[in-house]
Structures are given as C-alpha cells and as structure tokens.
C-alpha cells in the first residue's frame, strides 16, 4: 500500500520549482515589514551578521530536517511523525508530555489559565498519542490558524491595490493615512463588505492554486510569481535609492553600529531566523514530501535561505531609502506598510504616487499569497492522506473553513466590539480575553506554538528518528562534500589528493556539524528564543 502511495504521489516538476515554492513560503511579510526594521534598530550591518549566524545554527539545520523528514516518509506531517515510531509511545515524548502538564499547572498558578490549559492538554495528548500530536499541531492546526489571520492581511493588500489604482490612496501624512487604515482595523458594519470581500478573495486565490495541484498549481504559480516579486522589489529599490536623501535610509538600515547590538538583539535575530523560514508549520515537511530522492536537500535549503535573505535586504533598501528620503521616521509592522510607505510614495516628486503604491501593494500581495499557499497545502495534504479526500474537495473544504475562521479575525483586529459573546466565552474558558481575537491567535501561534513546535521537530529528528538515519536521507542526492573536512572545504582544498586521508578521518564535517546542531544547539537556542518571546527576559 505504501509503495503504491509513494509511486502515485505528486512530485515537483523541477528543482527550480521546488526551490521557488519553498522560497515563496519563506519570503513574506516578515521580510518586508519586520526584517528591515529590526535590522535598523539593532545596529544595521552588525545585526545582519548575527542574523546570519542564527540562520546557520538554527534556521538551516531545521529547514534541512523538515525537508528530509518529508522526503523520507513521502507523507503529510502527521504521518511523517507517526511513521517512524509506529505510533508507539517513546520515553522522550512521555517525558515532554509530563513536563508540559507541569508547565501548564505552573502557568495556572500564575493565573495564565488559557495557555496553562492548552499546554496541559498538549502534554496529555503527547503522552497518549506520542509524536502524532506534534504532527497534528505543527502540521495541521498551526498552519490553519495562522492562515486564518494571514488571509486578513492578504485581504488588506488587495484593498490597497484597488485604492492605489483608483486614486484613493493620495494622502501625504501619517494622520491622513490613519483615516484610511483605522476603519479597516475597527471594522464597523459599513466596512464589512470590503474587508470580508477581499479576505475571501485572498483565500480563494490561495485555494485555487492549491486546488490545481503541486505541479500545475503551486509550482507553476511560484515560477511566475517569485520572479515578478523580485522584479517589483528591484524597481522599488532603484526608485528609492535614486531619491535625494536616500543615503540616510541606507545608513540606518545597513551601517554597522555595534553599540546598538545587545543580548536582546541576538534573541530577536534568533526568533526572526525561525519565522522567516516558515519553520514548524509543516510546510517544509509537506513540500519536501513531493521532492525526488535525486535532489540535493542541503543545496535546496541553502538556496532558499540565500533567496530569502537577499529579498529581505533588497526590501530593506527599497523601504528605508524611500521612507527617509521622504522625511518619515522608520516604523515596523502594519503601520510601516499601510501608513508610512503610502504617504512616502505620494511625496515622491513627479506625481506618480498611485503607481508606486500600486506596484508596492501588488508586491506585498504576491509575497503574502505565496506564503498563504504554503500554509494551505499542509492542511490539504492532511485531509487527503488521513481523511482520504480527493485534492479538490480537500482544497475547497479547507479554504472555506479557514476563511470562516478568518472572518472572526478580520472583524476583530482592534477590539472584540463586533463579537461580545465570543469575547465572553473566551474570557470564561481562558480566564482573560484582552486585546482582540486577532491578537490572541497571533500571540498564541507566533510566541508559543512555533518555537515549541520547532523544539519538538529538532528533538524528534535528532533523538527519535535519529541523526544517523536522518543523515542517511540527507546524503541521498547530496554532494559528497557534506562529508569533507570543514576546514579543507572552506579552504577549497577538499578535492586535493594530499588531503584525502585526513578527509576520511575527519570528524569535523558539515554533516556531523548538522547532526550536532540538531541534537544540542538548535533545540537549546529555540527554547531561548521561546522564553524571550513570551517575555521572560523583559
Ligand atoms: N516566512 C514568512 C515571512 O518571513 C512568514 C510566514 C509565516 C510564512 C507563516 C508562511 C506562514 O514573512
């Protein structure tokens, strides 16, 4: 049965298609609105160096892990996790389960009932269902929840494309900009058709691509959209650099300033390296499961990392040259994209503000769409394999269900005003319900589920599946250089006959470094980032 499934399993049509699809997932709002800002605030070029180290120690090893896990099992994340243990309990999962229950109880003591309850629940499932729990959480639940509110932001980008090209985005100050954004966030009844219409349109776009399949849908879309995204980014970067006063922006973004680099910067870099590669959402596992055994996983992972970093840097150049040249202060998050930048584009001499805005929001939309697609596919993969639904039905059902859940987020970005009853229920179950539904989901996923999921994946691959067996999978299709002595490799001498003997004896190879990272370094650093994320060091 399994061989039949493996044979009929869809596959990527080309290496490029796979790389662009994973890169499409990686390049998203994090590259456009977060990376430039945190880089500027934490010492520019100095921070980029720290970020690259984090990517090497945490991002790359985990990305390789996830792709290898997917390819080895040729199945969705849920099966990937249950296959190697055959659903039996393992000492590590049981131990982690008890630890989670204990943490949950502790949180309840500190009156964090909601999270305490959830953690204890996850702990119970971990003891009862072993690693399958990790598969269900990271490979189905988390991507579905994240997509539900990611789609809301995707909808805003569509709304802003429309507004740009119809001349409704003609403000030049942040105060005026807020007059456009605030009603969208506050969502009074009069705005519902626009907000929900665009959110559903975004979900439909993602749904249609996934509906069309791996090769004809995701791969084809990525092959068109990613080059277009890069082109738009370049146009905007060139436009930004050629403005008078752009230098100040570039100074802020890239000039190394080691005095701004703190221990906290390292934790910020750590968290971001994790988020920007879309780790712990079942995405790389799912995309890896469509990858041929002939392909080089290590090379693919580093290509993706290179593309992701390149796009983040070009985005930073495009954003901050424009923002500073037009006399604004840097900002992060939705405020930067939806308030500051449109006002800045409108101040560019020449009166083409509508065009720059239109192109810019088209770019943000594409970045969000390819990420949205990658969030939907793991859910569809799960429905196909575990519920035996055909792809098309799975795509329709999951898009509609996620869009419905997203509706709650769309109408409650600023407050619970639109849903007093839901707020009451949430408050009753969790003990508190401040902020909004949107905030609640975002902080639950970004601060809790992602790092914990990443930790679980590293532990699973390093200790349960086993680094040795994982390496066997990674070696398939990989260059023999991953077994070369690292120093010889860096010196470019690994092929020289004189060094062949050392090479064989060496313990210091990229492959072993990976195995060491995945067992010790990555889980430790992920937990550190998690503790920072939930506010323990602040
Ligand atoms: N990796 C994306 C980014 O850097 C974020 C993302 C989150 C993508 C969730 C997919 C899913 O913006």
Coordinates of C-alpha atoms and ligand atoms in Angstrom, one line a residue:
X1 CA 0.0 0.0 0.0
X2 CA 2.7 2.4 1.0
X3 CA 4.7 1.8 -2.1
X4 CA 1.7 2.4 -4.2
X5 CA 1.1 5.7 -2.5
X6 CA 4.7 6.7 -2.9
X7 CA 4.5 5.9 -6.6
X8 CA 1.4 7.8 -7.2
X9 CA 2.4 10.7 -5.1
X10 CA 2.6 14.0 -6.8
X11 CA 6.1 15.4 -7.4
X12 CA 7.7 18.7 -8.3
X13 CA 8.4 19.0 -12.0
X14 CA 11.8 20.6 -11.5
X15 CA 14.4 21.5 -8.9
X16 CA 13.8 25.2 -9.6
X17 CA 10.0 24.7 -9.0
X18 CA 10.7 23.3 -5.6
X19 CA 13.2 25.9 -4.6
X20 CA 10.9 28.8 -5.7
X21 CA 7.9 27.2 -3.9
X22 CA 9.9 27.0 -0.6
X23 CA 11.3 30.4 -1.2
X24 CA 7.8 31.7 -1.9
X25 CA 6.8 30.4 1.6
X26 CA 9.8 32.0 3.2
X27 CA 9.6 35.4 1.6
X28 CA 6.6 37.1 3.2
X29 CA 5.5 39.9 5.4
X30 CA 8.4 39.1 7.7
X31 CA 10.9 40.1 5.0
X32 CA 9.0 43.3 4.1
X33 CA 7.9 44.7 7.4
X34 CA 9.9 43.1 10.1
X35 CA 13.4 42.3 8.9
X36 CA 14.2 45.9 7.7
X37 CA 13.0 47.4 10.9
X38 CA 14.7 45.1 13.4
X39 CA 17.9 45.4 11.4
X40 CA 17.8 49.2 11.6
X41 CA 17.0 49.2 15.3
X42 CA 19.7 46.7 16.3
X43 CA 22.8 48.0 14.6
X44 CA 22.3 47.5 10.8
X45 CA 25.1 45.5 9.3
X46 CA 26.2 44.3 12.7
X47 CA 22.8 42.8 13.2
X48 CA 22.8 41.2 9.8
X49 CA 26.0 39.2 10.8
X50 CA 24.3 38.0 14.0
X51 CA 21.2 37.1 12.0
X52 CA 23.3 35.0 9.5
X53 CA 24.9 33.1 12.4
X54 CA 21.4 32.3 13.8
X55 CA 20.3 31.2 10.4
X56 CA 23.3 28.8 10.2
X57 CA 22.8 27.4 13.7
X58 CA 19.0 27.2 13.9
X59 CA 17.3 28.0 10.6
X60 CA 19.4 25.9 8.2
X61 CA 19.6 22.8 10.3
X62 CA 15.9 22.8 11.0
X63 CA 14.9 23.5 7.4
X64 CA 17.1 20.6 6.3
X65 CA 15.4 18.5 9.0
X66 CA 11.9 19.2 7.8
X67 CA 12.6 18.7 4.2
X68 CA 14.4 15.4 4.9
X69 CA 11.6 14.2 7.2
X70 CA 9.0 14.9 4.5
X71 CA 11.0 13.3 1.7
X72 CA 11.9 10.2 3.8
X73 CA 8.3 9.5 4.6
X74 CA 6.7 10.8 1.4
X75 CA 3.7 11.8 3.5
X76 CA 2.0 14.7 5.2
X77 CA 3.4 16.0 8.5
X78 CA 1.0 13.9 10.7
X79 CA 2.1 10.7 9.1
X80 CA 5.7 11.8 9.0
X81 CA 5.7 12.0 12.7
X82 CA 3.9 8.8 13.4
X83 CA 5.6 6.6 10.8
X84 CA 9.0 6.2 12.5
X85 CA 7.6 5.4 15.9
X86 CA 4.7 3.4 14.5
X87 CA 2.5 5.4 16.9
X88 CA 4.2 3.8 19.9
X89 CA 5.0 5.9 22.9
X90 CA 8.6 6.9 23.3
X91 CA 10.3 7.8 26.5
X92 CA 11.1 11.3 25.2
X93 CA 7.5 12.2 24.2
X94 CA 6.2 10.9 27.5
X95 CA 8.7 12.9 29.4
X96 CA 8.0 16.0 27.4
X97 CA 4.3 15.4 28.0
X98 CA 4.7 15.4 31.7
X99 CA 6.9 18.5 31.5
X100 CA 4.2 20.3 29.5
X101 CA 1.5 19.3 32.0
X102 CA 3.7 20.6 34.8
X103 CA 4.3 23.9 33.0
X104 CA 0.6 24.2 32.3
X105 CA -0.2 23.8 36.0
X106 CA 2.6 26.3 36.9
X107 CA 1.1 28.8 34.4
X108 CA -2.3 28.3 36.0
X109 CA -0.8 29.2 39.4
X110 CA 0.4 32.5 37.8
X111 CA -3.2 33.0 36.6
X112 CA -2.3 32.3 32.9
X113 CA -5.2 29.9 32.7
X114 CA -5.7 29.9 28.9
X115 CA -2.2 28.9 28.0
X116 CA -1.8 26.7 31.0
X117 CA -4.9 24.8 29.9
X118 CA -3.7 24.4 26.4
X119 CA -0.2 23.3 27.3
X120 CA -1.5 20.7 29.7
X121 CA -3.9 19.5 27.0
X122 CA -1.0 19.2 24.6
X123 CA 1.0 17.4 27.2
X124 CA -1.8 14.9 27.8
X125 CA -2.0 14.2 24.0
X126 CA 1.8 13.8 23.8
X127 CA 1.7 11.1 26.5
X128 CA -1.4 9.4 25.0
X129 CA -0.7 9.7 21.2
X130 CA 3.1 10.2 21.2
X131 CA 4.6 12.1 18.3
X132 CA 1.5 12.1 16.2
X133 CA 0.4 15.0 18.5
X134 CA 3.4 17.1 17.2
X135 CA 2.4 16.2 13.6
X136 CA -1.2 17.3 14.2
X137 CA -0.3 20.5 16.0
X138 CA 2.6 21.7 13.8
X139 CA 1.4 20.2 10.5
X140 CA -2.4 21.0 10.6
X141 CA -3.6 23.1 13.4
X142 CA -0.9 25.8 13.4
X143 CA -0.8 26.4 9.6
X144 CA -4.7 26.6 9.6
X145 CA -4.8 29.0 12.5
X146 CA -2.0 31.2 11.0
X147 CA -3.6 31.2 7.6
X148 CA -6.9 32.3 9.1
X149 CA -5.4 35.7 10.1
X150 CA -2.7 35.9 7.5
X151 CA -5.6 35.9 5.0
X152 CA -6.9 39.0 6.7
X153 CA -3.7 40.9 6.0
X154 CA -3.7 39.5 2.5
X155 CA -7.2 41.0 2.1
X156 CA -5.9 44.4 3.1
X157 CA -3.2 44.3 0.5
X158 CA -5.9 43.6 -2.2
X159 CA -7.9 46.5 -0.8
X160 CA -4.9 48.8 -1.0
X161 CA -4.1 47.7 -4.6
X162 CA -7.6 48.7 -5.5
X163 CA -7.4 52.0 -3.6
X164 CA -4.0 52.9 -5.2
X165 CA -5.1 52.4 -8.8
X166 CA -8.4 54.3 -8.2
X167 CA -6.6 57.2 -6.7
X168 CA -8.0 56.8 -3.2
X169 CA -4.6 56.5 -1.6
X170 CA -3.5 60.1 -2.1
X171 CA -2.5 61.1 1.4
X172 CA 0.9 62.5 2.3
X173 CA 0.8 62.5 6.1
X174 CA 0.5 59.7 8.6
X175 CA -2.5 61.3 10.2
X176 CA -4.3 61.2 6.9
X177 CA -3.1 57.7 6.3
X178 CA -4.6 56.6 9.6
X179 CA -8.0 57.8 8.3
X180 CA -7.8 55.1 5.7
X181 CA -6.4 52.3 7.8
X182 CA -8.4 52.8 11.1
X183 CA -11.8 52.0 9.6
X184 CA -10.4 48.8 8.1
X185 CA -9.0 47.7 11.5
X186 CA -12.0 48.8 13.5
X187 CA -14.4 47.1 11.1
X188 CA -17.7 49.0 11.6
X189 CA -20.6 47.3 9.7
X190 CA -20.3 49.6 6.7
X191 CA -16.8 48.3 6.1
X192 CA -17.7 44.6 6.3
X193 CA -18.3 44.0 2.6
X194 CA -14.9 45.5 1.6
X195 CA -13.0 43.7 4.4
X196 CA -14.6 40.3 4.1
X197 CA -14.8 40.5 0.3
X198 CA -11.0 41.0 0.0
X199 CA -10.2 38.5 2.7
X200 CA -12.3 35.8 1.0
X201 CA -10.8 36.8 -2.4
X202 CA -7.3 36.2 -1.0
X203 CA -8.3 32.9 0.4
X204 CA -9.9 31.9 -2.9
X205 CA -6.7 32.8 -4.7
X206 CA -4.7 30.6 -2.4
X207 CA -7.4 27.9 -2.6
X208 CA -7.4 27.8 -6.4
X209 CA -3.6 27.4 -6.7
X210 CA -3.7 24.5 -4.2
X211 CA -6.8 23.1 -5.9
X212 CA -4.8 22.8 -9.2
X213 CA -2.2 20.6 -7.6
X214 CA 1.5 20.5 -6.8
X215 CA 3.0 20.8 -10.3
X216 CA 0.2 22.6 -12.1
X217 CA -0.7 24.8 -9.2
X218 CA 1.9 25.6 -6.6
X219 CA 4.9 25.1 -8.8
X220 CA 3.5 27.0 -11.7
X221 CA 2.3 29.9 -9.6
X222 CA 5.7 30.1 -7.8
X223 CA 7.5 30.1 -11.1
X224 CA 5.6 33.2 -12.3
X225 CA 5.1 35.0 -9.0
X226 CA 8.5 34.8 -7.5
X227 CA 10.4 36.4 -10.4
X228 CA 7.7 39.0 -10.6
X229 CA 8.0 39.7 -6.9
X230 CA 11.8 40.1 -7.2
X231 CA 11.4 42.4 -10.2
X232 CA 8.9 44.7 -8.4
X233 CA 11.2 44.7 -5.4
X234 CA 14.2 45.8 -7.6
X235 CA 12.1 48.5 -9.3
X236 CA 11.1 49.9 -5.9
X237 CA 14.7 49.6 -4.6
X238 CA 16.1 51.5 -7.6
X239 CA 13.3 54.1 -7.3
X240 CA 14.2 54.5 -3.6
X241 CA 18.0 54.7 -4.0
X242 CA 17.7 57.4 -6.7
X243 CA 15.7 59.7 -4.4
X244 CA 17.6 62.6 -2.9
X245 CA 18.4 61.9 0.8
X246 CA 18.1 58.1 0.3
X247 CA 21.6 57.8 1.9
X248 CA 20.2 58.4 5.4
X249 CA 17.9 55.4 5.0
X250 CA 20.7 53.2 3.8
X251 CA 22.8 54.3 6.8
X252 CA 20.0 53.5 9.2
X253 CA 19.4 50.1 7.6
X254 CA 22.9 48.8 6.9
X255 CA 25.7 50.8 8.5
X256 CA 27.2 48.6 11.2
X257 CA 26.8 50.0 14.6
X258 CA 28.0 47.6 17.2
X259 CA 26.9 49.8 20.1
X260 CA 23.2 49.1 19.2
X261 CA 23.8 45.3 19.3
X262 CA 22.7 43.8 22.6
X263 CA 21.9 40.4 24.0
X264 CA 18.3 41.1 23.2
X265 CA 19.3 41.7 19.5
X266 CA 20.6 38.1 19.4
X267 CA 17.3 36.8 20.7
X268 CA 15.4 38.9 18.2
X269 CA 17.6 37.6 15.4
X270 CA 17.0 34.1 16.6
X271 CA 13.3 34.4 16.6
X272 CA 13.2 36.0 13.2
X273 CA 15.5 33.4 11.6
X274 CA 13.0 30.9 12.7
X275 CA 9.9 32.8 11.5
X276 CA 11.3 33.9 8.2
X277 CA 12.0 30.4 7.0
X278 CA 8.4 29.3 7.9
X279 CA 9.6 26.6 10.2
X280 CA 7.4 24.4 12.4
X281 CA 4.3 24.8 10.3
X282 CA 4.5 21.6 8.5
X283 CA 5.4 23.5 5.3
X284 CA 8.9 22.2 4.5
X285 CA 7.8 18.7 5.6
X286 CA 4.9 18.8 3.1
X287 CA 6.9 20.4 0.3
X288 CA 9.8 18.0 0.9
X289 CA 7.4 15.1 0.6
X290 CA 7.0 15.9 -3.1
X291 CA 10.7 16.1 -3.7
X292 CA 12.5 13.4 -5.7
X293 CA 15.2 11.3 -4.0
X294 CA 17.7 12.5 -6.6
X295 CA 17.6 16.1 -5.4
X296 CA 20.1 17.7 -3.1
X297 CA 18.3 18.8 0.1
X298 CA 21.2 20.7 1.5
X299 CA 21.7 22.7 -1.6
X300 CA 18.0 23.4 -1.9
X301 CA 17.8 24.6 1.7
X302 CA 20.8 27.0 1.3
X303 CA 19.4 28.3 -2.0
X304 CA 16.1 29.1 -0.2
X305 CA 18.0 30.8 2.6
X306 CA 20.0 32.8 0.2
X307 CA 16.9 34.0 -1.7
X308 CA 15.1 34.8 1.5
X309 CA 18.0 36.9 2.8
X310 CA 18.6 38.6 -0.5
X311 CA 14.9 39.6 -0.7
X312 CA 14.9 40.8 2.9
X313 CA 17.9 43.0 2.2
X314 CA 16.6 44.4 -1.0
X315 CA 13.2 45.1 0.7
X316 CA 15.1 47.0 3.4
X317 CA 16.9 49.1 0.8
X318 CA 13.6 49.8 -1.0
X319 CA 11.7 50.6 2.1
X320 CA 14.1 52.8 4.1
X321 CA 15.6 54.7 1.2
X322 CA 12.1 55.9 0.4
X323 CA 10.9 56.4 4.0
X324 CA 14.0 58.5 4.9
X325 CA 14.2 60.4 1.6
X326 CA 10.5 61.5 2.1
X327 CA 11.1 62.7 5.6
X328 CA 9.4 59.9 7.7
X329 CA 10.6 58.0 10.7
X330 CA 11.2 54.3 10.5
X331 CA 8.4 52.0 11.8
X332 CA 7.6 48.3 11.9
X333 CA 4.6 46.1 11.2
X334 CA 1.3 47.1 9.6
X335 CA 2.0 50.8 10.4
X336 CA 5.1 50.8 8.1
X337 CA 3.4 49.1 5.2
X338 CA -0.1 50.7 5.3
X339 CA 0.6 54.2 6.7
X340 CA 4.2 55.3 6.4
X341 CA 5.1 54.0 3.0
X342 CA 2.0 55.1 1.0
X343 CA 2.4 58.6 2.4
X344 CA 6.1 58.5 1.4
X345 CA 5.4 57.3 -2.1
X346 CA 2.9 60.1 -2.5
X347 CA 5.7 62.6 -1.6
X348 CA 8.0 61.4 -4.4
X349 CA 8.2 64.3 -6.9
X350 CA 6.6 63.6 -10.3
X351 CA 3.0 62.8 -9.1
X352 CA 3.2 59.1 -9.7
X353 CA 2.4 58.1 -6.1
X354 CA -0.6 56.0 -7.2
X355 CA 1.7 53.9 -9.5
X356 CA 4.4 53.3 -6.8
X357 CA 1.7 52.5 -4.3
X358 CA 0.0 50.1 -6.7
X359 CA 3.2 48.3 -7.6
X360 CA 4.2 48.2 -3.9
X361 CA 1.0 46.6 -2.7
X362 CA 1.0 44.2 -5.7
X363 CA 4.4 43.1 -4.4
X364 CA 3.1 42.7 -0.8
X365 CA 0.1 40.8 -2.1
X366 CA 2.3 38.4 -4.1
X367 CA 4.6 37.8 -1.1
X368 CA 1.6 37.1 1.1
X369 CA -0.1 34.9 -1.5
X370 CA 2.8 32.5 -2.0
X371 CA 3.1 32.2 1.8
X372 CA -0.6 31.7 2.1
X373 CA -0.5 28.9 -0.5
X374 CA 2.2 27.2 1.6
X375 CA 0.1 27.4 4.7
X376 CA -2.9 25.8 2.9
X377 CA -1.0 22.9 1.4
X378 CA -0.1 21.1 4.6
X379 CA -3.8 21.1 5.7
X380 CA -4.9 19.8 2.3
X381 CA -2.2 17.1 2.4
X382 CA -3.5 16.0 5.8
X383 CA -7.1 15.8 4.6
X384 CA -6.1 13.8 1.6
X385 CA -4.0 11.3 3.4
X386 CA -5.7 10.9 6.7
X387 CA -9.3 11.6 5.7
X388 CA -8.9 10.1 2.2
X389 CA -10.5 13.2 0.5
X390 CA -9.6 14.0 -3.1
X391 CA -7.3 17.0 -3.5
X392 CA -10.0 19.2 -5.0
X393 CA -12.5 18.6 -2.2
X394 CA -9.8 19.0 0.4
X395 CA -8.8 22.3 -1.1
X396 CA -12.3 23.7 -1.2
X397 CA -13.3 22.5 2.3
X398 CA -10.1 23.7 4.0
X399 CA -10.1 27.1 2.2
X400 CA -13.8 27.7 3.2
X401 CA -13.3 26.6 6.8
X402 CA -10.2 28.7 7.2
X403 CA -11.8 31.7 5.6
X404 CA -14.7 31.3 8.0
X405 CA -12.4 31.3 11.0
X406 CA -10.5 34.2 9.5
X407 CA -13.7 36.2 9.4
X408 CA -13.6 36.3 13.2
X409 CA -10.1 37.8 13.0
X410 CA -11.0 40.2 10.1
X411 CA -13.7 41.8 12.2
X412 CA -11.8 42.0 15.4
X413 CA -8.4 43.3 14.7
X414 CA -8.6 46.3 17.1
X415 CA -11.2 45.1 19.7
X416 CA -13.8 42.5 20.5
X417 CA -16.6 45.0 19.8
X418 CA -18.1 43.0 17.0
X419 CA -18.2 39.8 19.0
X420 CA -19.1 40.5 22.6
X421 CA -20.4 36.9 23.0
X422 CA -17.3 35.3 21.7
X423 CA -15.3 37.5 24.0
X424 CA -17.3 36.4 27.0
X425 CA -16.8 32.7 26.1
X426 CA -13.1 33.1 25.6
X427 CA -12.8 35.0 28.8
X428 CA -14.8 32.3 30.6
X429 CA -12.6 29.5 29.2
X430 CA -9.2 31.2 29.3
X431 CA -9.6 33.4 32.3
X432 CA -8.8 36.5 30.2
X433 CA -9.5 37.9 26.7
X434 CA -7.8 41.2 26.4
X435 CA -6.7 42.6 23.0
X436 CA -8.7 41.0 20.2
X437 CA -9.3 37.7 18.6
X438 CA -6.7 38.6 16.0
X439 CA -4.1 39.3 18.8
X440 CA -5.0 36.2 20.7
X441 CA -4.4 33.9 17.7
X442 CA -1.2 35.7 16.7
X443 CA 0.4 35.6 20.0
X444 CA -0.7 32.0 20.6
X445 CA 0.8 30.9 17.3
X446 CA 3.9 33.1 17.0
X447 CA 5.0 33.1 20.6
X448 CA 4.0 29.6 21.7
X449 CA 3.3 27.1 19.0
X450 CA 6.1 27.9 16.6
X451 CA 9.0 27.7 19.0
X452 CA 7.6 24.7 20.8
X453 CA 7.0 23.0 17.5
X454 CA 10.5 23.8 16.3
X455 CA 11.9 22.4 19.5
X456 CA 9.8 19.2 19.1
X457 CA 11.0 18.8 15.5
X458 CA 14.6 19.1 16.4
X459 CA 14.2 16.6 19.2
X460 CA 12.3 14.2 17.1
X461 CA 14.8 14.2 14.2
X462 CA 17.9 14.3 16.4
X463 CA 16.9 11.8 19.1
X464 CA 13.9 9.7 17.9
X465 CA 14.2 9.3 14.2
X466 CA 17.9 9.6 15.0
X467 CA 20.5 11.9 13.5
X468 CA 22.3 8.9 11.8
X469 CA 19.2 7.8 10.0
X470 CA 18.2 11.4 9.1
X471 CA 21.8 11.9 7.7
X472 CA 21.3 8.8 5.5
X473 CA 18.3 10.5 4.0
X474 CA 20.1 13.8 3.6
X475 CA 23.1 12.2 1.9
X476 CA 20.8 10.9 -0.9
X477 CA 21.3 13.2 -3.8
X478 CA 23.6 15.5 -1.8
X479 CA 27.1 16.4 -2.8
X480 CA 29.8 14.2 -1.2
X481 CA 31.3 17.4 0.1
X482 CA 29.0 17.3 3.2
X483 CA 31.4 14.6 4.4
X484 CA 34.5 16.6 3.7
X485 CA 36.6 18.1 6.5
X486 CA 35.1 21.5 7.1
X487 CA 38.4 23.4 7.1
X488 CA 39.5 21.8 3.9
X489 CA 36.2 22.6 2.4
X490 CA 36.4 26.2 3.4
X491 CA 39.9 26.4 2.2
X492 CA 38.8 24.9 -1.2
X493 CA 41.3 22.0 -0.8
X494 CA 39.0 19.1 -0.1
X495 CA 39.5 17.6 -3.5
X496 CA 43.3 17.6 -3.3
X497 CA 44.8 14.2 -3.2
X498 CA 47.3 15.1 -0.4
X499 CA 44.4 15.7 1.9
X500 CA 42.3 12.7 1.1
X501 CA 43.5 10.7 4.1
X502 CA 42.6 13.5 6.6
X503 CA 39.4 13.8 4.9
X504 CA 38.4 10.3 5.6
X505 CA 39.4 10.6 9.3
X506 CA 37.8 13.9 9.9
X507 CA 35.1 14.3 12.5
X508 CA 34.7 18.0 11.6
X509 CA 32.4 17.8 8.6
X510 CA 29.3 19.7 7.6
X511 CA 27.2 16.6 8.0
X512 CA 28.4 15.9 11.6
X513 CA 28.1 19.6 12.4
X514 CA 24.5 19.4 11.3
X515 CA 23.9 16.4 13.5
X516 CA 25.4 18.1 16.5
X517 CA 23.4 21.3 15.9
X518 CA 20.2 19.4 15.6
X519 CA 20.7 17.4 18.8
X520 CA 22.1 20.2 21.0
X521 CA 22.4 23.7 19.6
X522 CA 19.2 24.2 17.7
X523 CA 16.8 23.0 20.4
X524 CA 18.6 25.0 23.1
X525 CA 18.6 28.2 21.0
X526 CA 14.9 27.7 20.1
X527 CA 13.9 27.4 23.7
X528 CA 15.9 30.5 24.5
X529 CA 14.0 32.4 21.7
X530 CA 10.8 31.0 23.1
X531 CA 11.5 32.2 26.6
X532 CA 12.3 35.6 25.2
X533 CA 9.2 35.6 23.0
X534 CA 6.9 35.0 26.0
X535 CA 8.5 37.9 27.8
X536 CA 10.7 36.1 30.4
X537 CA 13.7 38.2 30.0
X538 CA 12.0 41.6 29.7
Ligands
LIG1 N1 8.2 33.2 6.3 C1 7.2 34.3 6.2 C2 7.9 35.6 6.3 O1 9.0 35.7 6.5 C3 6.2 34.2 7.2 C4 5.2 33.2 7.2 C5 4.5 32.9 8.2 C6 5.0 32.4 6.0 C7 3.7 31.9 8.2 C8 4.1 31.4 6.0 C9 3.5 31.2 7.1 O2 7.2 36.6 6.2

